[in-house]
């Protein structure tokens, strides 16, 4: 009997705690810098560069995904402007670093998901990953979520959080 009481006393707080933890919001993000494939390099225009090679260029990729339950009654999302990516890369030094980019964003109020994807090819000769991180740290993603019960979740992400060259 004492073992049963002990188990109840031990397990009850776990059930109570689990019921109170807001688990209706999930976020994931990934930022990385990679070398270009041969096919990707074929699309790169190198006019104006002195003796460019494939290793002079890199691809930066950023993915953000936020999902939530139907309990979220208010959602506000702020993404960096498209021109700010180019400005960030070109602020590293005196060279033009931003070559080209593409991406998409999804923030439909009717759906319980926010997505953002960006791929940028940039001229990397003479700069380090740290230089890129510092330049991109100026850009910010902000997400505000409010649930029916009054719980508020705020997220702020920097695309400068890079996981390295693969």
mmCIF file of C-alpha atoms in Angstrom:
data_model
loop_
_atom_site.group_PDB
_atom_site.id
_atom_site.type_symbol
_atom_site.label_atom_id
_atom_site.label_comp_id
_atom_site.label_asym_id
_atom_site.label_seq_id
_atom_site.Cartn_x
_atom_site.Cartn_y
_atom_site.Cartn_z
ATOM 1 C CA UNK A 1 0.000 0.000 0.000
ATOM 2 C CA UNK A 2 2.838 2.387 0.844
ATOM 3 C CA UNK A 3 4.434 1.605 -2.517
ATOM 4 C CA UNK A 4 1.176 2.541 -4.280
ATOM 5 C CA UNK A 5 0.959 5.822 -2.337
ATOM 6 C CA UNK A 6 4.595 6.529 -3.156
ATOM 7 C CA UNK A 7 3.947 5.913 -6.877
ATOM 8 C CA UNK A 8 0.872 8.146 -6.855
ATOM 9 C CA UNK A 9 2.790 10.915 -5.094
ATOM 10 C CA UNK A 10 5.640 10.509 -7.577
ATOM 11 C CA UNK A 11 3.540 10.290 -10.759
ATOM 12 C CA UNK A 12 0.809 12.866 -9.978
ATOM 13 C CA UNK A 13 3.082 15.915 -10.274
ATOM 14 C CA UNK A 14 4.362 14.609 -13.599
ATOM 15 C CA UNK A 15 0.821 14.438 -15.012
ATOM 16 C CA UNK A 16 -0.004 17.891 -13.653
ATOM 17 C CA UNK A 17 3.199 19.377 -15.051
ATOM 18 C CA UNK A 18 2.753 17.767 -18.461
ATOM 19 C CA UNK A 19 -0.736 19.179 -18.722
ATOM 20 C CA UNK A 20 0.563 22.699 -18.140
ATOM 21 C CA UNK A 21 3.480 22.694 -20.532
ATOM 22 C CA UNK A 22 2.574 24.521 -23.724
ATOM 23 C CA UNK A 23 3.393 21.935 -26.368
ATOM 24 C CA UNK A 24 1.254 23.364 -29.119
ATOM 25 C CA UNK A 25 4.110 25.353 -30.696
ATOM 26 C CA UNK A 26 7.047 23.759 -32.507
ATOM 27 C CA UNK A 27 9.863 25.644 -34.191
ATOM 28 C CA UNK A 28 12.811 24.529 -36.252
ATOM 29 C CA UNK A 29 15.453 26.488 -38.096
ATOM 30 C CA UNK A 30 18.610 25.696 -39.975
ATOM 31 C CA UNK A 31 21.226 27.881 -41.606
ATOM 32 C CA UNK A 32 24.211 26.504 -43.467
ATOM 33 C CA UNK A 33 26.919 27.362 -45.949
ATOM 34 C CA UNK A 34 27.883 24.803 -48.560
ATOM 35 C CA UNK A 35 30.175 24.512 -51.552
ATOM 36 C CA UNK A 36 28.469 24.706 -54.941
ATOM 37 C CA UNK A 37 27.943 21.629 -57.057
ATOM 38 C CA UNK A 38 29.222 21.610 -60.642
ATOM 39 C CA UNK A 39 25.665 22.152 -61.911
ATOM 40 C CA UNK A 40 25.126 25.117 -59.573
ATOM 41 C CA UNK A 41 28.433 26.694 -60.575
ATOM 42 C CA UNK A 42 27.450 26.516 -64.258
ATOM 43 C CA UNK A 43 24.648 29.015 -63.484
ATOM 44 C CA UNK A 44 27.051 31.507 -61.876
ATOM 45 C CA UNK A 45 28.089 34.448 -64.033
ATOM 46 C CA UNK A 46 31.672 35.422 -63.293
ATOM 47 C CA UNK A 47 32.086 38.476 -65.529
ATOM 48 C CA UNK A 48 34.380 41.032 -63.919
ATOM 49 C CA UNK A 49 36.231 38.593 -61.671
ATOM 50 C CA UNK A 50 39.896 37.746 -62.108
ATOM 51 C CA UNK A 51 40.429 34.008 -62.652
ATOM 52 C CA UNK A 52 37.321 32.824 -60.758
ATOM 53 C CA UNK A 53 36.966 29.166 -59.797
ATOM 54 C CA UNK A 54 34.090 27.171 -58.335
ATOM 55 C CA UNK A 55 35.649 27.252 -54.839
ATOM 56 C CA UNK A 56 35.325 31.070 -54.818
ATOM 57 C CA UNK A 57 31.546 30.738 -54.417
ATOM 58 C CA UNK A 58 29.300 29.329 -51.712
ATOM 59 C CA UNK A 59 25.593 28.738 -51.223
ATOM 60 C CA UNK A 60 23.924 29.977 -48.066
ATOM 61 C CA UNK A 61 20.630 28.275 -47.138
ATOM 62 C CA UNK A 62 18.202 29.294 -44.398
ATOM 63 C CA UNK A 63 15.045 27.388 -43.409
ATOM 64 C CA UNK A 64 12.549 28.348 -40.715
ATOM 65 C CA UNK A 65 9.412 26.418 -39.819
ATOM 66 C CA UNK A 66 6.912 27.180 -37.057
ATOM 67 C CA UNK A 67 3.835 25.039 -36.486
ATOM 68 C CA UNK A 68 1.146 25.543 -33.895
ATOM 69 C CA UNK A 69 -2.207 24.208 -32.789
ATOM 70 C CA UNK A 70 -5.646 25.720 -33.373
ATOM 71 C CA UNK A 71 -5.332 27.305 -29.904
ATOM 72 C CA UNK A 72 -3.289 30.174 -31.363
ATOM 73 C CA UNK A 73 -5.632 33.127 -31.822
ATOM 74 C CA UNK A 74 -3.090 35.757 -32.860
ATOM 75 C CA UNK A 75 0.027 35.413 -34.991
ATOM 76 C CA UNK A 76 2.354 38.169 -36.135
ATOM 77 C CA UNK A 77 5.383 37.405 -38.294
ATOM 78 C CA UNK A 78 8.124 39.724 -39.499
ATOM 79 C CA UNK A 79 10.588 38.553 -42.159
ATOM 80 C CA UNK A 80 13.639 40.488 -43.402
ATOM 81 C CA UNK A 81 13.011 42.420 -46.622
ATOM 82 C CA UNK A 82 14.471 40.803 -49.767
ATOM 83 C CA UNK A 83 16.869 43.709 -50.398
ATOM 84 C CA UNK A 84 18.241 43.434 -46.865
ATOM 85 C CA UNK A 85 19.849 40.069 -47.709
ATOM 86 C CA UNK A 86 21.814 41.647 -50.552
ATOM 87 C CA UNK A 87 22.758 44.603 -48.359
ATOM 88 C CA UNK A 88 23.961 42.273 -45.593
ATOM 89 C CA UNK A 89 26.233 40.250 -47.879
ATOM 90 C CA UNK A 90 27.575 43.357 -49.584
ATOM 91 C CA UNK A 91 28.334 44.982 -46.207
ATOM 92 C CA UNK A 92 31.076 42.436 -45.432
ATOM 93 C CA UNK A 93 33.762 44.396 -47.243
ATOM 94 C CA UNK A 94 34.167 46.589 -50.323
ATOM 95 C CA UNK A 95 33.459 43.767 -52.790
ATOM 96 C CA UNK A 96 30.058 42.800 -54.150
ATOM 97 C CA UNK A 97 29.408 39.501 -52.364
ATOM 98 C CA UNK A 98 25.738 38.819 -53.125
ATOM 99 C CA UNK A 99 25.481 37.097 -56.501
ATOM 100 C CA UNK A 100 21.868 35.893 -56.689
ATOM 101 C CA UNK A 101 19.197 34.327 -54.544
ATOM 102 C CA UNK A 102 15.743 32.854 -54.396
ATOM 103 C CA UNK A 103 13.294 31.774 -51.763
ATOM 104 C CA UNK A 104 9.740 31.689 -50.547
ATOM 105 C CA UNK A 105 7.675 32.473 -47.494
ATOM 106 C CA UNK A 106 4.419 30.997 -46.272
ATOM 107 C CA UNK A 107 2.363 32.810 -43.683
ATOM 108 C CA UNK A 108 -1.263 32.052 -44.459
ATOM 109 C CA UNK A 109 -3.501 33.000 -41.535
ATOM 110 C CA UNK A 110 -5.809 30.052 -42.323
ATOM 111 C CA UNK A 111 -3.019 27.527 -41.789
ATOM 112 C CA UNK A 112 -1.155 26.642 -38.596
ATOM 113 C CA UNK A 113 2.257 26.905 -40.158
ATOM 114 C CA UNK A 114 4.838 29.540 -41.002
ATOM 115 C CA UNK A 115 7.679 28.703 -43.394
ATOM 116 C CA UNK A 116 10.566 30.675 -44.797
ATOM 117 C CA UNK A 117 13.258 29.431 -47.163
ATOM 118 C CA UNK A 118 16.152 31.363 -48.694
ATOM 119 C CA UNK A 119 19.062 30.249 -50.896
ATOM 120 C CA UNK A 120 21.787 32.718 -51.806
ATOM 121 C CA UNK A 121 24.875 32.213 -53.920
ATOM 122 C CA UNK A 122 27.657 34.555 -52.872
ATOM 123 C CA UNK A 123 31.250 35.342 -53.732
ATOM 124 C CA UNK A 124 33.240 33.957 -50.807
ATOM 125 C CA UNK A 125 36.836 34.459 -51.900
ATOM 126 C CA UNK A 126 38.796 36.213 -49.162
ATOM 127 C CA UNK A 127 36.115 36.120 -46.464
ATOM 128 C CA UNK A 128 35.420 33.753 -43.582
ATOM 129 C CA UNK A 129 32.309 32.118 -42.212
ATOM 130 C CA UNK A 130 32.612 34.495 -39.251
ATOM 131 C CA UNK A 131 32.350 37.453 -41.662
ATOM 132 C CA UNK A 132 29.131 36.018 -43.081
ATOM 133 C CA UNK A 133 27.702 35.343 -39.600
ATOM 134 C CA UNK A 134 28.376 38.908 -38.506
ATOM 135 C CA UNK A 135 26.798 40.371 -41.639
ATOM 136 C CA UNK A 136 23.670 38.203 -41.360
ATOM 137 C CA UNK A 137 23.284 38.811 -37.620
ATOM 138 C CA UNK A 138 21.839 42.222 -38.534
ATOM 139 C CA UNK A 139 18.808 40.494 -40.063
ATOM 140 C CA UNK A 140 16.033 39.345 -37.734
ATOM 141 C CA UNK A 141 12.946 37.152 -37.957
ATOM 142 C CA UNK A 142 10.290 37.893 -35.327
ATOM 143 C CA UNK A 143 7.323 35.691 -34.507
ATOM 144 C CA UNK A 144 4.616 36.451 -31.955
ATOM 145 C CA UNK A 145 1.997 33.842 -31.033
ATOM 146 C CA UNK A 146 -0.859 34.231 -28.560
ATOM 147 C CA UNK A 147 -2.966 31.286 -27.447
ATOM 148 C CA UNK A 148 -6.606 31.254 -26.300
ATOM 149 C CA UNK A 149 -5.532 30.743 -22.687
ATOM 150 C CA UNK A 150 -3.466 33.965 -22.754
ATOM 151 C CA UNK A 151 -0.072 32.284 -23.109
ATOM 152 C CA UNK A 152 2.284 34.270 -25.310
ATOM 153 C CA UNK A 153 5.302 32.963 -27.175
ATOM 154 C CA UNK A 154 7.781 35.260 -28.870
ATOM 155 C CA UNK A 155 10.638 34.083 -31.046
ATOM 156 C CA UNK A 156 13.474 36.014 -32.590
ATOM 157 C CA UNK A 157 15.895 34.353 -34.962
ATOM 158 C CA UNK A 158 18.997 35.573 -36.722
ATOM 159 C CA UNK A 159 19.944 33.978 -40.025
ATOM 160 C CA UNK A 160 23.554 34.418 -38.896
ATOM 161 C CA UNK A 161 23.298 31.241 -36.807
ATOM 162 C CA UNK A 162 25.141 29.084 -39.325
ATOM 163 C CA UNK A 163 25.996 25.417 -38.904
ATOM 164 C CA UNK A 164 29.108 25.492 -41.062
ATOM 165 C CA UNK A 165 30.459 24.386 -44.370
ATOM 166 C CA UNK A 166 29.590 20.818 -45.289
#
